CSV table of C-alpha atoms and ligand atoms in Angstrom, one decimal:
chain,number,residue,atom,x,y,z
A,1,MET,CA,59.1,15.7,24.0
A,2,LYS,CA,59.4,17.4,27.5
A,3,ASN,CA,59.7,20.9,26.0
A,4,PHE,CA,56.7,20.5,24.0
A,5,ASP,CA,52.9,21.2,24.1
A,6,LEU,CA,53.4,24.2,26.1
A,7,ALA,CA,53.1,27.9,25.6
A,8,GLN,CA,55.1,30.1,27.5
A,9,THR,CA,54.5,34.1,27.7
A,10,PHE,CA,57.8,36.6,28.0
A,11,GLN,CA,58.7,40.3,28.3
A,12,LEU,CA,61.6,42.0,27.4
A,13,ALA,CA,62.4,44.2,30.4
A,14,GLY,CA,63.1,47.9,29.9
A,15,ILE,CA,61.2,47.5,26.2
A,16,ASP,CA,57.4,47.3,25.7
A,17,VAL,CA,57.6,44.2,23.9
A,18,ARG,CA,55.8,41.2,25.0
A,19,GLY,CA,56.0,37.8,23.5
A,20,ARG,CA,54.9,34.4,23.5
A,21,LEU,CA,56.5,31.0,22.5
A,22,VAL,CA,54.4,28.2,21.9
A,23,ARG,CA,55.3,24.3,20.7
A,24,ILE,CA,53.2,21.5,20.0
A,25,GLY,CA,54.1,17.9,19.6
A,26,PRO,CA,52.1,14.9,21.2
A,27,ALA,CA,49.0,17.2,20.6
A,28,LEU,CA,50.1,17.7,17.2
A,29,ASP,CA,50.1,13.6,16.9
A,30,HIS,CA,46.9,13.4,17.9
A,31,VAL,CA,45.1,15.5,15.8
A,32,LEU,CA,47.0,14.7,12.6
A,33,ASP,CA,46.4,11.0,13.6
A,34,ALA,CA,42.9,11.0,13.4
A,35,HIS,CA,42.8,11.6,9.7
A,36,ALA,CA,45.1,10.3,6.4
A,37,TYR,CA,46.1,14.0,5.6
A,38,PRO,CA,48.8,14.6,3.1
A,39,GLN,CA,51.7,15.9,3.9
A,40,ALA,CA,50.9,19.6,2.4
A,41,VAL,CA,47.4,19.6,4.2
A,42,ALA,CA,49.2,18.3,7.7
A,43,GLU,CA,52.0,21.1,7.0
A,44,MET,CA,48.9,23.6,7.1
A,45,LEU,CA,46.9,22.5,9.6
A,46,ALA,CA,49.9,22.2,12.3
A,47,GLU,CA,50.8,25.8,11.3
A,48,THR,CA,47.1,26.6,11.8
A,49,LEU,CA,47.0,24.7,15.3
A,50,VAL,CA,50.3,26.2,16.3
A,51,LEU,CA,49.2,30.2,15.3
A,52,GLY,CA,45.8,29.3,16.8
A,53,ALA,CA,47.4,28.6,20.2
A,54,THR,CA,49.6,31.5,19.8
A,55,LEU,CA,46.9,33.9,19.5
A,56,ALA,CA,45.0,32.0,22.1
A,57,SER,CA,47.5,32.4,24.7
A,58,ALA,CA,47.8,36.2,23.9
A,59,LEU,CA,44.3,37.0,24.9
A,60,LYS,CA,42.5,37.1,28.0
A,61,TYR,CA,39.3,34.7,27.9
A,62,ASP,CA,37.4,32.3,29.7
A,63,GLY,CA,35.9,29.6,26.9
A,64,LEU,CA,36.8,28.8,23.5
A,65,PHE,CA,39.1,30.3,20.8
A,66,THR,CA,38.6,29.4,17.3
A,67,LEU,CA,40.9,30.1,14.4
A,68,GLN,CA,39.2,29.2,11.2
A,69,VAL,CA,41.0,29.7,7.5
A,70,GLN,CA,38.4,29.4,4.5
A,71,SER,CA,39.3,29.9,0.9
A,72,ASP,CA,38.7,28.4,-2.6
A,73,GLY,CA,41.5,26.6,-3.1
A,74,PRO,CA,42.9,22.9,-2.8
A,75,ILE,CA,42.5,23.4,1.1
A,76,SER,CA,39.1,24.8,1.7
A,77,LEU,CA,38.9,24.7,5.3
A,78,LEU,CA,41.4,24.9,8.3
A,79,VAL,CA,40.3,24.9,11.7
A,80,ALA,CA,41.8,25.2,15.5
A,81,ASP,CA,40.1,25.1,18.5
A,82,VAL,CA,42.1,26.2,21.9
A,83,THR,CA,39.9,26.2,25.3
A,84,SER,CA,41.6,28.6,27.8
A,85,SER,CA,42.4,25.6,29.9
A,86,GLY,CA,44.7,24.5,27.1
A,87,GLU,CA,42.6,22.0,25.3
A,88,LEU,CA,43.6,22.0,21.3
A,89,ARG,CA,41.7,20.3,18.3
A,90,GLY,CA,41.6,21.0,15.0
A,91,TYR,CA,40.5,19.8,11.2
A,92,ALA,CA,40.9,20.3,7.8
A,93,ARG,CA,39.1,19.9,4.4
A,94,PHE,CA,40.6,19.6,1.3
A,95,ASP,CA,40.4,18.1,-2.3
A,96,GLU,CA,42.9,15.3,-2.7
A,97,ASP,CA,43.5,15.7,-6.3
A,98,LYS,CA,44.2,19.6,-6.4
A,99,VAL,CA,46.3,19.3,-3.5
A,100,ALA,CA,48.4,16.6,-4.8
A,101,GLU,CA,48.5,19.0,-8.1
A,102,ALA,CA,49.4,22.0,-6.2
A,103,ALA,CA,51.9,19.8,-4.0
A,104,THR,CA,53.6,19.4,-7.3
A,105,GLN,CA,54.5,22.9,-7.9
A,106,ASP,CA,56.4,22.8,-4.6
A,107,THR,CA,59.3,20.6,-6.4
A,108,THR,CA,61.7,23.8,-6.6
A,109,GLN,CA,64.0,24.5,-3.8
A,110,ASP,CA,63.3,28.3,-4.3
A,111,THR,CA,62.3,30.0,-1.0
A,112,THR,CA,59.7,32.4,-2.7
A,113,GLN,CA,57.6,29.2,-3.7
A,114,GLU,CA,58.0,27.9,-0.1
A,115,ARG,CA,56.9,30.9,1.3
A,116,ALA,CA,53.8,31.2,-1.2
A,117,LYS,CA,52.1,28.5,0.3
A,118,VAL,CA,48.6,30.8,1.2
A,119,PRO,CA,48.0,31.4,-2.6
A,120,ARG,CA,49.2,28.1,-3.9
A,121,MET,CA,47.3,25.8,-1.0
A,122,LEU,CA,44.6,28.0,0.0
A,123,GLY,CA,43.6,30.3,-2.9
A,124,SER,CA,42.0,33.3,-1.6
A,125,GLY,CA,39.5,33.6,1.5
A,126,HIS,CA,40.1,34.7,5.1
A,127,LEU,CA,41.4,33.9,8.2
A,128,ALA,CA,39.0,34.6,11.0
A,129,PHE,CA,39.2,34.1,14.8
A,130,THR,CA,36.3,34.0,17.3
A,131,VAL,CA,36.1,34.2,21.0
A,132,ASP,CA,33.2,32.7,22.7
A,133,GLN,CA,32.8,33.1,26.1
A,134,GLY,CA,29.4,31.5,26.7
A,135,PRO,CA,25.9,32.5,26.1
A,136,ASN,CA,25.9,35.7,28.3
A,137,MET,CA,29.1,37.5,26.6
A,138,GLU,CA,29.5,39.0,23.2
A,139,ARG,CA,31.2,37.1,20.9
A,140,TYR,CA,34.2,38.6,19.7
A,141,GLN,CA,35.5,38.0,16.1
A,142,GLY,CA,38.3,39.4,13.8
A,143,VAL,CA,38.7,38.7,10.2
A,144,VAL,CA,41.6,39.2,7.8
A,145,ALA,CA,41.6,38.8,3.9
A,146,LEU,CA,44.5,35.8,3.1
A,147,GLU,CA,46.6,38.1,1.1
A,148,GLY,CA,50.1,37.0,2.7
A,149,ALA,CA,52.3,34.5,1.7
A,150,THR,CA,51.7,32.5,4.6
A,151,LEU,CA,49.4,32.3,7.5
A,152,ALA,CA,51.5,34.1,9.9
A,153,ALA,CA,52.1,36.9,7.4
A,154,CYS,CA,48.4,37.3,7.5
A,155,ALA,CA,47.6,37.4,11.0
A,156,GLN,CA,50.6,40.3,11.3
A,157,THR,CA,48.6,42.2,8.8
A,158,TYR,CA,45.4,41.6,11.0
A,159,PHE,CA,47.2,43.2,14.5
A,160,ARG,CA,48.7,46.0,12.2
A,161,THR,CA,45.4,47.2,10.5
A,162,SER,CA,42.5,46.2,12.8
A,163,GLU,CA,44.4,46.4,16.5
A,164,GLN,CA,47.3,49.0,15.3
A,165,LEU,CA,49.8,46.5,17.1
A,166,GLU,CA,52.9,45.8,15.3
A,167,THR,CA,53.4,42.1,15.5
A,168,VAL,CA,55.8,39.6,14.3
A,169,ILE,CA,55.4,36.0,14.1
A,170,PHE,CA,58.0,33.2,13.2
A,171,LEU,CA,56.3,29.7,12.8
A,172,GLY,CA,57.3,26.6,11.4
A,173,SER,CA,56.4,22.9,11.3
A,174,ASP,CA,58.0,19.5,10.5
A,175,VAL,CA,55.4,16.8,9.7
A,176,GLY,CA,58.1,14.8,7.9
A,177,SER,CA,59.3,13.2,10.8
A,178,LYS,CA,58.4,10.3,13.6
A,179,ASN,CA,58.0,13.1,16.0
A,180,ARG,CA,56.0,15.6,14.2
A,181,THR,CA,56.3,19.2,15.7
A,182,ALA,CA,55.4,22.6,14.8
A,183,GLY,CA,56.3,25.8,17.0
A,184,ALA,CA,55.6,29.6,16.9
A,185,LEU,CA,57.3,32.7,18.5
A,186,LEU,CA,55.4,36.0,18.2
A,187,ILE,CA,56.6,39.2,19.5
A,188,GLN,CA,54.4,42.4,19.9
A,189,ARG,CA,55.2,45.8,20.4
A,190,MET,CA,53.1,47.6,22.9
A,191,PRO,CA,51.5,51.1,22.6
A,192,HIS,CA,54.1,53.5,22.4
A,193,ASP,CA,55.2,55.0,25.4
A,194,ASN,CA,55.5,58.9,25.1
A,195,SER,CA,58.1,59.1,28.2
A,196,LYS,CA,60.9,57.5,26.1
A,197,ASP,CA,63.0,58.9,23.1
A,198,THR,CA,61.0,57.8,19.9
A,199,ASP,CA,64.4,56.9,18.2
A,200,ASP,CA,65.3,54.4,20.8
A,201,VAL,CA,61.9,52.9,20.8
A,202,GLU,CA,62.2,52.4,16.8
A,203,ASP,CA,65.8,50.9,17.5
A,204,ASN,CA,65.2,48.7,20.2
A,205,TRP,CA,61.7,47.0,18.3
A,206,HIS,CA,63.9,47.1,15.4
A,207,ARG,CA,66.5,45.0,16.9
A,208,VAL,CA,64.4,42.4,18.5
A,209,VAL,CA,62.7,41.9,14.9
A,210,VAL,CA,66.1,41.2,13.4
A,211,LEU,CA,66.9,38.9,16.3
A,212,LEU,CA,63.7,37.1,15.8
A,213,ALA,CA,64.9,36.7,12.2
A,214,SER,CA,68.0,35.2,13.2
A,215,LEU,CA,65.9,32.0,14.8
A,216,LYS,CA,66.4,28.7,12.8
A,217,LEU,CA,63.8,26.3,12.3
A,218,GLU,CA,65.9,23.6,14.3
A,219,GLU,CA,66.2,25.9,17.2
A,220,LEU,CA,62.6,26.6,17.3
A,221,LEU,CA,61.8,22.6,17.1
A,222,ASP,CA,64.8,21.4,19.2
A,223,ASP,CA,63.7,19.2,22.1
A,224,GLU,CA,67.0,19.3,23.8
A,225,LEU,CA,66.3,23.1,24.0
A,226,SER,CA,64.3,24.2,26.4
A,227,THR,CA,61.9,27.3,25.9
A,228,GLU,CA,63.7,29.4,28.8
A,229,ASP,CA,67.2,28.5,27.1
A,230,LEU,CA,65.9,29.7,23.6
A,231,LEU,CA,64.3,32.8,24.8
A,232,TYR,CA,67.2,33.7,26.6
A,233,ARG,CA,69.8,32.7,23.8
A,234,LEU,CA,67.8,34.9,21.2
A,235,TYR,CA,66.9,37.7,23.9
A,236,HIS,CA,69.4,37.9,27.2
A,237,ASP,CA,70.9,41.2,26.0
A,238,ASP,CA,67.0,42.7,26.6
A,239,GLY,CA,66.6,41.3,29.8
A,240,VAL,CA,63.7,38.6,28.8
A,241,ARG,CA,61.7,37.3,31.6
A,242,THR,CA,59.8,34.5,31.1
A,243,TYR,CA,56.5,33.0,32.7
A,244,GLU,CA,55.5,29.6,33.7
A,245,PRO,CA,54.7,27.9,30.6
A,246,LYS,CA,51.2,26.4,30.2
A,247,PRO,CA,50.4,23.4,29.1
A,248,LEU,CA,48.6,22.5,25.8
A,249,VAL,CA,46.7,19.1,25.6
A,250,HIS,CA,44.8,17.4,22.6
A,251,LYS,CA,41.5,17.0,23.6
A,252,CYS,CA,38.1,17.1,21.4
A,253,ARG,CA,35.1,18.2,23.1
A,254,CYS,CA,32.9,15.9,21.2
A,255,SER,CA,31.0,13.2,23.4
A,256,ARG,CA,28.2,10.5,23.2
A,257,LYS,CA,25.9,12.6,25.5
A,258,LYS,CA,26.4,15.7,22.9
A,259,VAL,CA,25.4,13.0,19.8
A,260,GLU,CA,22.5,12.2,21.5
A,261,THR,CA,21.3,15.6,22.2
A,262,THR,CA,22.0,16.4,18.3
A,263,LEU,CA,20.2,13.0,17.5
A,264,LYS,CA,17.3,13.9,19.6
A,265,SER,CA,16.7,17.1,17.7
A,266,LEU,CA,16.5,15.3,14.2
A,267,PRO,CA,13.7,13.0,13.2
A,268,ARG,CA,14.6,9.3,14.0
A,269,ALA,CA,13.7,8.4,10.3
A,270,GLU,CA,16.4,11.1,9.3
A,271,VAL,CA,19.3,9.6,11.2
A,272,THR,CA,18.5,5.8,11.1
A,273,ASP,CA,20.2,3.2,8.6
A,274,ALA,CA,18.3,0.6,6.7
A,275,ASP,CA,19.1,-1.9,9.6
A,276,GLY,CA,17.7,0.6,11.8
A,277,THR,CA,21.0,1.4,13.7
A,278,CYS,CA,22.8,5.0,13.8
A,279,GLN,CA,26.4,5.7,13.0
A,280,VAL,CA,28.0,9.3,13.7
A,281,ASN,CA,31.4,10.3,13.2
A,282,CYS,CA,33.1,13.3,14.8
A,283,GLU,CA,34.8,15.3,11.7
A,284,LEU,CA,37.4,16.7,14.1
A,285,CYS,CA,38.8,13.6,16.2
A,286,ALA,CA,37.4,10.8,14.0
A,287,THR,CA,35.7,8.9,16.7
A,288,ASP,CA,32.8,6.8,15.7
A,289,TYR,CA,29.6,6.6,17.9
A,290,ASN,CA,27.3,3.9,17.1
A,291,PHE,CA,23.9,3.6,18.5
A,292,THR,CA,21.5,0.6,18.3
A,293,ALA,CA,18.1,0.2,17.6
A,294,VAL,CA,17.6,-0.4,21.4
A,295,ASP,CA,19.8,3.1,22.3
A,296,LEU,CA,17.4,4.7,19.7
A,297,ASP,CA,14.7,3.8,21.3
A,298,ARG,CA,15.7,5.2,24.5
A,299,ILE,CA,16.7,8.6,22.9
A,300,TYR,CA,13.5,9.0,21.3
A,301,GLY,CA,11.8,7.7,24.0
A,302,GLY,CA,10.7,4.3,22.5
A,303,SER,CA,8.8,6.3,19.8
A,304,ASP,CA,9.2,5.9,16.0
A,305,GLU,CA,8.6,9.6,15.1
B,401,LIG,ZN1,35.4,14.5,18.3
């Protein structure tokens, strides 16, 4: 998977358009392997992760970017975390019966049904993203209602209404194959430059949006096609300029030390099982942390309080 797990920035020379192309493969596998997700959930989580990585790559920040989708439907929570160094993790919470029921409504080949994943799998709720750059920096948060048919549509609405930035995102995943992959291509029209002819600016934007719409999912997820070649194929007439791709990797930020700190903040009696041991499972990566009575003695300084 040489052309996956990366985020690439590009610009179209002469037009005020910038873009991001993101592809995840092995990193996505790691996230999905941690839990036995039904296909419909794996698909939504894959799309949340790639959307999160795309939005994160379009921001300048030093810390943690979190994309969170909370709703009242079969899938109640989707989380994607991306650090500024490209470490990715994610998680989904869902009701198995409701997901199975909603998935049976997907038997039709009707593309409008396929597109309406958000109302069917998520219901109503919101999509929020947060940028956390540490205790001394103000947290940035953006929120948009889940009113689009897809997560990409909801994100586009956010950019248009809150940031006044025309944005188009093409996003897709393939979680049914051996190599599970997801990809996203985002283009963004930079604030209008008054020195240029307005008609030209409109025409140029319209043309690059139409070209984006011509992209096929197979191309977006084709490991034989490098990100440079894909962008050149799409935008060679617009003088596409690509930058060095940034690697993405799956990594959970949990650790035994962090779990110990959390345990220490709780009464020992509350965390201890009948046999005197304690088991903690990371919700995100499913890693088990086991503590014996001896470990707990050390953590709690030998006291039973
Ligand atoms: Zn973890």
